Amino acid sequence: MLSLVLGGLSLVTALAFGKVPPLFQRQTSSNVTYSMNVTDCPGYALGSLQESDYGLTAQLTLAGAACNAFGTDIKDLTIEVTYASQSTVHVKVYDTANQQFAIPDSVIERPSPPTTSYSKSSDLVFNYDASPFAFWITRRSDPDAMPIFDTRISSLPPTPIPPLNASDPSTAFDAFPLVFEDQYLQIASALPYGTNIYGLGEVIASSGFRRDIGTDGGVGTIQTHWNRDDADPIDQNMYGSHPIYLEHRFNETTNKSSSSGVLLLSSAGSDIFLQTPPNSEVSLIEYRMVGGILDFYFFSGPTDAEVIAQYGATIGYPMWQPAWGFGFHLCRWGYANISEDMANVAAMRAANIPLEVQWNDIDLYHAYRDFTTDPVSFPGDQLREFIQQLTANYQHYIPIVDAGIAVTVNSTDVYYPFSDGIEQDTFIKNPDGSLYIGQVWPGYTAFPDWFGENTQAWWTDALRNWTEMGVEFSGIWLDMNEASSFCSDSCGTGANLSALAPLSVAGTVVTGYPECYNETLWGPSGNMTINGTSTDSCIPGTTTMEKRGVGAGGEPGININSPPYAIHNAFGPLSHNTLATNATHYGGYAELDTHNLFGMMEEKTTHLAVQSILAGKRPFLISRSTFPSAGKWTGHWLGDNYSKWQYLYLNIQGVLQFQIYQIPMVGADTCGFNDNTDEELCNRWMELSAFVPFYRNHNTYGALPQEPYRWDSVANASRIAIAARYSMLPYWYTLFANASTNGLPPVRALFYEFPDEPELFTVDRQWLVGSDILVTPVLTPGATTVDGIFPGRGSVIWRDWYTHATVNAIPGANTTLDAPLNHINVHIRDSSVLLLHQEPAYTIHETREGPYSLLVSLNAEGTASGDAYVDDGISYPPGPSTTLTFQASGGTLKIESKGFYPIVQKLETITVLGVQKPTTVTLQGQAAQGWSYTEAIEELVLSDVSVDLNGETTLSWK
């Protein structure tokens, strides 16, 4: 039991940390027999209510005999309700004695308490019943609608409800009382039948971006939040935890939608159930947590983008990205030496495939130790020279940093990151105060304690020393930070540290290929054709997806000793392949309570370190394990995916999910990480990834090389797609500026922009970049066409990005589009004005130095609008900026400039789509020279105009 472990360590740990930590005041339950059933739990009664201009505070008291279902019931609770803004209500329920773990404000900064009263004006209203206590959240603007969140038992389906999985009793719903125990919390809410739920990740859901709520033939969802290192599993917990969901609610009577959001800001291990019991008229969500408190935030929207922005205002908006971060990145595990890096960079340039950033995986290290370089393969002086050559060519370099720090094996083993960490007390401890030792690539490892008082300075010094050794990085890649350990528990404590050598992958050869390529017939090239014969053995549409059983946490042979409620961690025991739940942090915090915070806290620490080392420049980080607020500090890649067509599709939902989570700089390992890719799959993936925020090709050790120059067809497709991406950089950059200042998502599901079209609610094979660019990729092998829906039901004009021709779309249904191998379908929405780079170059710097062009796509009424944010692309904090606004109507385009950043580059070309053939065209009141008109696509083009974007400009046609 957890309490028995903690009871034996309190004195030692208190001495080790110099104080008695709050954790050890927690109620223990060593002499309690748990009922393992909530049927008889009495709930709570509300009293001692105090109202204020900002909300209310009250006491909750256990309403009967303790049930001790999976822990000891806590008798006295406090509830605080705060109307934080017009759109956000904060409901916090915690033990009055403050013994349960709550995320410290020092870890995630919360908004300041309101100074304006919103209790009478907020769109959300907190309602409650006193006994048994329950609450529900309604809209002031729609008071008769079903509540956004409703914990009343009378609103929920009748219980008991049999298990979803007959072999797993824990999937039953015995009853729906509010349960608040030291090791178990439970709360449930009714939802509209079959409503649309998105989020609750990180997950690769077999149901798609829209979560399975148990209707429409689905079985429901159990989303477990316990961060773990597993290669992109389907329907299981994985690298990150994000207990936030977006509900898109559609009223079939009015044919109108509204959206809301719910965040439970808790790092506790948990199961979140989405379910619709048989014969129920409502669906439900239930939270089951193994500790912590109930810390809810409710967001009123009412649009999807506004919900996401309101969430960002609560946990922090995303970091400012450097402009170069939007370039193409290249990496693999298996670049064996600096010569391979150099050859790779040269080959990319020889093929004229833009390369912005070269990365190195753990091959870089000496004996797999962080903050080192291999003296033979990557000598520091040669690496410095290589990186400085990249810099001279306006390119960049990013190395990997793993979370585990190697433990020295004897007195002659000199490794300062470890010895300095010991001296400065920066590592996680065992319960008895000794060093916690696990195992990762270098052998036995210690793990940084991000709560430690000296950890920030120690980590910054380690990174700074690395740069002085030659690793002059532009950004950092954080991996293995769930934290991942190759053994369970403190396996190195007391061991012979020299007996475990670093792991070796030498000689590893990957033999798997995508499902359409048979290497036993065609050999190891992965080519689409060999001697003129196609190697494709797939029938389009036959690739399949695997789905696990929902009972992983309760399957026979699974041994979860603590806590008593076994969340559905797919590894079973919570300490498997990660830190033990009783590992102890500075301040006495137990790993059980803080586990899900590890990656985010490393990201925060690293961001601040890089900000110090690269003074005046924006940090660029990509990381694996994430948690709410991580986007303030890092971007994210979608983990160790597979070179399968299935995962080409699945990475779209990952990108869409992380827009909700306020981590918009996200993308998958292009062409796949695990297994071998092949020519066709890599073609389609290089095209797709050019239209998501983070664009990196990366694969595993021993696999077929997959750099885009390896196949001529992939090189050709890559050049075309990257040229389009680099043209759009001003648009991408503006979207991310809006994310960093207002929390608006740069990548959007189609229904965000077209909320009242139910046919879009499950679409996750297409997406929008901002509001104006629609992307429709090929996701199946052997295809030369692709089906895609064009939102707007015929009210919107969509034009082809490449040809500017209008699409003859079928309203509300799929339209078939040509999609040859080197082509990804991209379309421009009407009513839009896009500032573009006219001459995409080899690097982002060179592209930004070139001229601009402007693309105006008029609607049927002849109007369009847009804006663009411009600054130097690198300064931290953001320095002077200029915002350009574009308005077109009545045959006139007006450009206005506001700000203090001087735009040196000229606007050279203006293209207006949707224009009837003009007879006169004027620019700044003078007859324009050199304009042309193409009647077939209603296109007016003005070339060589050399417009200064620092003032006001008027273009007219009639």
Coordinates of C-alpha atoms in Angstrom, one line a residue, residues 528-932:
M528 CA 8.0 1.9 -56.3
T529 CA 9.1 0.2 -59.5
I530 CA 11.9 -2.2 -60.3
N531 CA 12.8 -2.9 -63.9
G532 CA 9.5 -1.2 -64.9
T533 CA 7.3 -3.3 -62.7
S534 CA 5.3 -1.9 -59.8
T535 CA 6.2 -3.3 -56.4
D536 CA 2.8 -2.2 -54.9
S537 CA 1.0 -5.3 -53.5
C538 CA -1.8 -3.5 -51.8
I539 CA -5.4 -3.1 -52.8
P540 CA -6.3 0.5 -52.0
G541 CA -8.3 0.8 -48.8
T542 CA -7.4 -2.5 -47.3
T543 CA -4.9 -1.4 -44.6
T544 CA -6.2 -2.1 -41.1
M545 CA -5.8 -0.7 -37.6
E546 CA -5.4 -2.6 -34.3
K547 CA -7.3 -1.8 -31.2
R548 CA -6.6 -3.0 -27.7
G549 CA -9.0 -4.4 -25.2
V550 CA -10.2 -1.9 -22.6
G551 CA -9.2 -4.0 -19.6
A552 CA -5.4 -3.7 -19.6
G553 CA -5.3 -2.5 -16.0
G554 CA -7.3 -5.4 -14.7
E555 CA -6.1 -8.3 -16.8
P556 CA -4.9 -11.5 -15.2
G557 CA -1.3 -11.3 -14.1
I558 CA -1.3 -7.5 -13.9
N559 CA 0.1 -6.5 -10.5
I560 CA -0.6 -3.0 -9.5
N561 CA 0.2 -2.7 -5.8
S562 CA -0.5 1.0 -5.2
P563 CA -2.8 2.8 -5.3
P564 CA -5.7 0.5 -4.7
Y565 CA -7.7 1.6 -7.8
A566 CA -5.8 0.3 -10.8
I567 CA -5.9 2.8 -13.6
H568 CA -5.7 1.2 -17.0
N569 CA -2.0 1.9 -17.6
A570 CA -1.2 -0.3 -20.6
F571 CA 2.1 -1.4 -19.0
G572 CA 0.2 -2.6 -15.9
P573 CA 2.3 -1.6 -12.9
L574 CA 2.7 2.2 -12.7
S575 CA 6.4 1.9 -12.1
H576 CA 7.0 -0.3 -15.2
N577 CA 9.6 1.3 -17.5
T578 CA 9.6 4.6 -15.6
L579 CA 10.3 5.9 -12.1
A580 CA 8.8 4.1 -9.1
T581 CA 5.8 5.7 -7.6
N582 CA 7.6 6.2 -4.3
A583 CA 10.6 8.0 -5.8
T584 CA 10.9 11.2 -3.9
H585 CA 11.4 14.8 -5.1
Y586 CA 12.6 17.9 -3.3
G587 CA 9.9 19.1 -1.0
G588 CA 8.8 15.6 -0.2
Y589 CA 6.7 15.2 -3.3
A590 CA 6.1 11.6 -4.4
E591 CA 6.5 10.4 -8.0
L592 CA 2.9 9.1 -7.7
D593 CA 1.6 12.6 -7.6
T594 CA 4.1 14.3 -9.9
H595 CA 4.9 11.7 -12.5
N596 CA 2.9 13.4 -15.3
L597 CA 4.7 16.7 -14.7
F598 CA 8.3 15.4 -15.4
G599 CA 8.5 16.2 -19.1
M600 CA 6.8 19.6 -18.9
M601 CA 9.1 20.6 -16.0
E602 CA 12.2 19.6 -17.9
E603 CA 10.9 21.6 -20.9
K604 CA 10.5 24.7 -18.7
T605 CA 13.9 24.3 -17.2
T606 CA 15.5 23.8 -20.6
H607 CA 13.7 26.7 -22.2
L608 CA 14.9 29.0 -19.5
A609 CA 18.5 27.6 -19.8
V610 CA 18.5 28.1 -23.6
Q611 CA 17.1 31.5 -23.2
S612 CA 20.0 32.4 -21.0
I613 CA 22.7 30.8 -23.2
L614 CA 21.4 32.2 -26.5
A615 CA 20.7 35.6 -25.1
G616 CA 18.3 37.7 -27.1
K617 CA 17.2 34.8 -29.3
R618 CA 14.0 32.7 -29.1
P619 CA 14.5 29.2 -27.8
F620 CA 13.5 26.4 -30.1
L621 CA 12.6 23.1 -28.3
I622 CA 11.0 19.9 -29.5
S623 CA 10.0 17.4 -26.8
R624 CA 8.2 14.1 -26.3
S625 CA 6.4 14.1 -23.0
T626 CA 4.0 17.0 -22.4
F627 CA 1.4 18.3 -20.0
P628 CA -0.8 21.5 -19.8
S629 CA 1.4 24.6 -20.2
A630 CA 4.1 22.7 -22.0
G631 CA 3.5 24.9 -25.1
K632 CA 4.9 27.9 -23.3
W633 CA 8.2 26.1 -23.3
T634 CA 8.4 23.6 -26.2
G635 CA 7.0 22.1 -29.4
H636 CA 6.3 18.4 -29.8
W637 CA 6.9 15.6 -32.2
L638 CA 4.4 12.8 -32.2
G639 CA 6.8 10.1 -31.0
D640 CA 8.1 6.9 -32.4
N641 CA 5.6 6.2 -35.2
Y642 CA 5.8 3.5 -37.9
S643 CA 6.4 3.6 -41.6
K644 CA 2.9 2.5 -42.3
W645 CA 0.1 4.1 -44.3
Q646 CA -2.1 3.9 -41.2
Y647 CA 0.3 6.2 -39.4
L648 CA 0.4 8.6 -42.2
Y649 CA -3.3 9.1 -41.6
L650 CA -3.0 9.0 -37.8
N651 CA -0.5 11.8 -37.6
I652 CA -3.3 14.2 -38.7
Q653 CA -5.3 13.7 -35.6
G654 CA -2.2 14.2 -33.5
V655 CA -1.6 17.6 -35.1
L656 CA -5.2 18.5 -34.5
Q657 CA -5.1 17.4 -30.9
F658 CA -2.1 19.4 -30.0
Q659 CA -3.7 22.6 -31.3
I660 CA -6.3 22.1 -28.5
Y661 CA -3.5 21.5 -26.0
Q662 CA -1.9 24.8 -26.8
I663 CA 1.2 23.1 -28.3
P664 CA 0.8 24.1 -31.9
M665 CA 4.4 23.5 -33.1
V666 CA 3.8 19.8 -33.7
G667 CA 4.4 17.2 -36.4
A668 CA 5.2 13.5 -36.9
D669 CA 8.4 11.8 -37.9
T670 CA 8.0 12.2 -41.7
C671 CA 8.2 8.9 -43.7
G672 CA 7.9 7.1 -40.4
F673 CA 10.4 6.2 -37.6
N674 CA 10.1 2.5 -36.9
D675 CA 10.4 -0.1 -39.7
N676 CA 11.5 0.8 -43.3
T677 CA 9.7 3.2 -45.4
D678 CA 9.3 2.9 -49.2
E679 CA 9.3 5.3 -52.1
E680 CA 5.6 5.9 -52.4
L681 CA 4.9 6.3 -48.7
C682 CA 7.8 8.7 -48.3
N683 CA 6.5 10.7 -51.3
R684 CA 3.1 11.2 -49.8
W685 CA 4.5 11.9 -46.3
M686 CA 6.9 14.5 -47.4
E687 CA 4.0 16.3 -49.1
L688 CA 1.7 16.0 -46.2
S689 CA 4.2 17.2 -43.6
A690 CA 5.0 20.3 -45.6
F691 CA 1.6 21.6 -44.4
V692 CA 1.8 21.0 -40.7
P693 CA 3.8 23.2 -38.3
F694 CA 6.8 21.0 -37.4
Y695 CA 8.4 19.4 -40.5
R696 CA 11.1 16.8 -39.8
N697 CA 12.1 13.6 -41.5
H698 CA 13.5 11.1 -38.9
N699 CA 13.9 7.3 -38.8
T700 CA 15.4 4.6 -36.7
Y701 CA 18.8 2.9 -36.4
G702 CA 19.4 0.2 -39.0
A703 CA 16.5 1.1 -41.2
L704 CA 16.5 1.9 -44.9
P705 CA 17.8 5.5 -45.4
Q706 CA 14.9 7.9 -46.1
E707 CA 16.4 11.3 -46.7
P708 CA 14.3 12.9 -49.4
Y709 CA 17.1 12.8 -52.0
R710 CA 17.3 9.0 -51.9
W711 CA 14.6 8.6 -54.5
D712 CA 14.2 10.9 -57.5
S713 CA 10.4 11.0 -57.2
V714 CA 10.6 11.9 -53.5
A715 CA 13.1 14.6 -54.2
N716 CA 10.8 16.1 -56.8
A717 CA 7.7 16.0 -54.6
S718 CA 9.7 17.4 -51.7
R719 CA 11.0 20.4 -53.8
I720 CA 7.4 21.2 -54.9
A721 CA 5.9 20.9 -51.4
I722 CA 8.7 22.8 -49.6
A723 CA 8.4 25.6 -52.2
A724 CA 4.7 25.9 -51.4
R725 CA 5.5 25.8 -47.7
Y726 CA 8.2 28.5 -47.8
S727 CA 5.9 30.7 -50.0
M728 CA 3.3 30.5 -47.2
L729 CA 5.7 31.4 -44.4
P730 CA 4.4 34.9 -43.8
Y731 CA 0.9 33.3 -43.3
W732 CA 2.3 30.5 -41.0
Y733 CA 4.3 33.1 -39.1
T734 CA 1.2 35.3 -38.6
L735 CA -0.9 32.3 -37.4
F736 CA 1.8 31.5 -34.8
A737 CA 2.0 35.2 -33.7
N738 CA -1.8 35.0 -33.1
A739 CA -1.3 31.8 -31.1
S740 CA 1.4 33.4 -28.9
T741 CA -0.6 36.5 -28.2
N742 CA -4.2 35.2 -28.3
G743 CA -4.1 31.4 -28.1
L744 CA -5.8 30.9 -31.5
P745 CA -5.0 27.5 -33.1
P746 CA -2.9 27.7 -36.3
V747 CA -4.2 24.4 -37.6
R748 CA -7.9 23.8 -37.5
A749 CA -10.4 21.0 -38.0
L750 CA -12.8 21.9 -40.8
F751 CA -15.8 22.3 -38.4
Y752 CA -14.0 25.0 -36.4
E753 CA -14.6 27.3 -39.4
F754 CA -17.9 25.7 -40.5
P755 CA -19.5 24.8 -37.2
D756 CA -23.0 24.1 -38.4
E757 CA -22.1 21.4 -40.9
P758 CA -22.4 18.0 -39.2
E759 CA -20.8 16.2 -42.1
L760 CA -17.5 17.8 -41.0
F761 CA -17.5 16.7 -37.3
T762 CA -15.6 13.5 -38.0
V763 CA -13.4 14.7 -40.8
D764 CA -9.8 14.1 -39.9
R765 CA -8.3 13.3 -43.3
Q766 CA -8.2 17.0 -44.2
W767 CA -7.4 20.1 -42.3
L768 CA -7.2 23.9 -42.5
V769 CA -4.1 25.9 -42.1
G770 CA -5.6 28.9 -40.4
S771 CA -9.0 29.7 -41.8
D772 CA -7.9 30.0 -45.5
I773 CA -5.9 27.0 -46.7
L774 CA -7.5 23.6 -47.1
V775 CA -5.2 20.6 -47.3
T776 CA -6.4 17.2 -48.8
P777 CA -3.6 14.7 -48.8
V778 CA -3.4 11.2 -50.3
L779 CA -3.5 8.6 -47.5
T780 CA -3.7 5.3 -49.3
P781 CA -1.2 3.4 -51.4
G782 CA -1.5 3.3 -55.2
A783 CA -3.9 6.2 -55.4
T784 CA -3.8 8.8 -58.1
T785 CA -7.0 10.6 -57.0
V786 CA -8.2 11.6 -53.5
D787 CA -11.7 12.4 -52.2
G788 CA -12.2 15.5 -50.1
I789 CA -15.0 17.6 -48.9
F790 CA -15.1 21.4 -49.5
P791 CA -16.8 23.1 -46.6
G792 CA -19.4 25.7 -47.0
R793 CA -22.1 23.6 -48.8
G794 CA -21.6 25.6 -52.0
S795 CA -21.5 29.1 -50.4
V796 CA -17.7 29.3 -50.5
I797 CA -15.5 29.5 -53.6
W798 CA -12.4 27.3 -53.2
R799 CA -9.5 27.8 -55.6
D800 CA -6.6 25.6 -56.4
W801 CA -3.3 26.8 -54.8
Y802 CA -1.2 25.9 -57.9
T803 CA -3.5 26.8 -60.8
H804 CA -5.9 29.3 -59.1
A805 CA -8.8 27.6 -60.9
T806 CA -12.1 27.4 -59.1
V807 CA -13.1 23.9 -57.8
N808 CA -16.4 22.5 -59.0
A809 CA -17.2 21.0 -55.6
I810 CA -20.2 18.9 -54.6
P811 CA -21.9 20.7 -51.8
G812 CA -21.8 18.8 -48.5
A813 CA -20.2 15.7 -50.0
N814 CA -16.9 14.4 -51.2
T815 CA -15.4 15.6 -54.5
T816 CA -12.8 13.5 -56.3
L817 CA -9.6 15.3 -57.1
D818 CA -6.6 14.4 -59.3
A819 CA -3.6 13.5 -57.1
P820 CA -0.6 12.3 -59.1
L821 CA 2.5 11.2 -57.1
N822 CA 4.2 14.6 -56.9
H823 CA 1.0 16.5 -56.0
I824 CA -0.8 17.3 -52.8
N825 CA -4.1 19.1 -53.1
V826 CA -4.2 22.5 -51.5
H827 CA -7.0 25.0 -51.9
I828 CA -7.5 28.7 -51.0
R829 CA -10.7 29.9 -49.4
D830 CA -12.5 32.9 -50.8
S831 CA -12.6 36.1 -48.8
S832 CA -8.9 35.7 -48.0
V833 CA -5.8 37.8 -48.6
L834 CA -2.5 36.1 -48.2
L835 CA 0.9 37.7 -47.9
L836 CA 3.5 35.3 -49.5
H837 CA 7.2 35.1 -50.2
Q838 CA 7.5 35.4 -53.9
E839 CA 10.8 33.6 -54.3
P840 CA 11.1 30.5 -52.0
A841 CA 14.8 30.0 -51.5
Y842 CA 17.0 27.3 -50.0
T843 CA 16.8 28.6 -46.4
I844 CA 14.3 30.6 -44.4
H845 CA 16.7 33.5 -44.1
E846 CA 17.3 33.7 -47.8
T847 CA 13.5 33.3 -48.4
R848 CA 12.7 36.2 -46.0
E849 CA 15.3 38.4 -47.7
G850 CA 13.4 38.1 -51.0
P851 CA 10.4 40.0 -52.2
Y852 CA 6.8 39.5 -51.2
S853 CA 3.7 38.8 -53.3
L854 CA 0.1 39.1 -52.4
L855 CA -2.7 36.7 -53.3
V856 CA -6.3 38.0 -53.0
S857 CA -9.2 35.5 -53.3
L858 CA -12.5 37.4 -53.7
N859 CA -15.8 36.0 -52.7
A860 CA -19.0 36.2 -54.8
E861 CA -19.6 39.7 -53.4
G862 CA -16.1 40.8 -54.4
T863 CA -14.7 41.2 -50.9
A864 CA -11.7 39.8 -49.1
S865 CA -9.6 40.6 -46.1
G866 CA -6.5 39.4 -44.3
D867 CA -3.5 40.5 -42.2
A868 CA 0.1 39.7 -41.7
Y869 CA 2.4 40.1 -38.7
V870 CA 6.1 40.9 -39.5
D871 CA 9.1 41.2 -37.2
D872 CA 12.8 40.0 -37.3
G873 CA 11.8 36.4 -36.7
I874 CA 14.4 35.7 -33.9
S875 CA 14.4 38.3 -31.1
Y876 CA 13.3 37.3 -27.6
P877 CA 11.2 38.8 -26.2
P878 CA 9.6 39.9 -29.5
G879 CA 10.8 43.3 -30.4
P880 CA 9.4 45.8 -32.8
S881 CA 6.7 44.5 -35.2
T882 CA 4.5 45.7 -37.9
T883 CA 1.0 44.5 -38.8
L884 CA -0.3 44.7 -42.3
T885 CA -4.0 44.7 -43.0
F886 CA -5.6 44.0 -46.3
Q887 CA -9.2 45.0 -47.3
A888 CA -10.7 44.4 -50.7
S889 CA -14.2 45.5 -51.8
G890 CA -15.9 47.3 -54.6
G891 CA -13.0 46.9 -56.9
T892 CA -10.4 48.4 -54.5
L893 CA -7.7 46.8 -52.4
K894 CA -6.3 48.8 -49.5
I895 CA -3.1 47.9 -47.7
E896 CA -2.4 49.6 -44.3
S897 CA 0.7 49.3 -42.1
K898 CA 0.9 49.8 -38.4
G899 CA 4.0 49.3 -36.2
F900 CA 7.6 50.1 -35.8
Y901 CA 9.4 47.3 -37.6
P902 CA 10.7 48.5 -40.9
I903 CA 9.9 46.1 -43.8
V904 CA 12.7 46.4 -46.2
Q905 CA 11.5 43.8 -48.8
K906 CA 9.1 45.1 -51.4
L907 CA 5.8 43.8 -52.5
E908 CA 6.5 42.9 -56.2
T909 CA 3.4 41.0 -57.4
I910 CA -0.3 41.3 -56.6
T911 CA -2.7 38.6 -57.8
V912 CA -6.5 39.1 -57.5
L913 CA -8.8 36.1 -58.1
G914 CA -12.5 36.4 -58.9
V915 CA -12.3 39.6 -61.0
Q916 CA -14.3 40.3 -64.1
K917 CA -12.0 41.6 -66.8
P918 CA -11.1 45.2 -66.0
T919 CA -10.6 48.0 -68.5
T920 CA -8.5 50.2 -66.2
V921 CA -6.2 49.3 -63.3
T922 CA -4.7 52.0 -61.0
L923 CA -2.1 51.8 -58.3
Q924 CA -1.8 54.7 -55.9
G925 CA -4.1 56.7 -58.2
Q926 CA -1.8 56.2 -61.3
A927 CA -2.5 53.9 -64.2
A928 CA -0.8 50.6 -63.5
Q929 CA 1.7 49.2 -65.9
G930 CA 2.4 45.6 -66.8
W931 CA -0.9 44.1 -65.6
S932 CA -2.4 40.9 -67.2

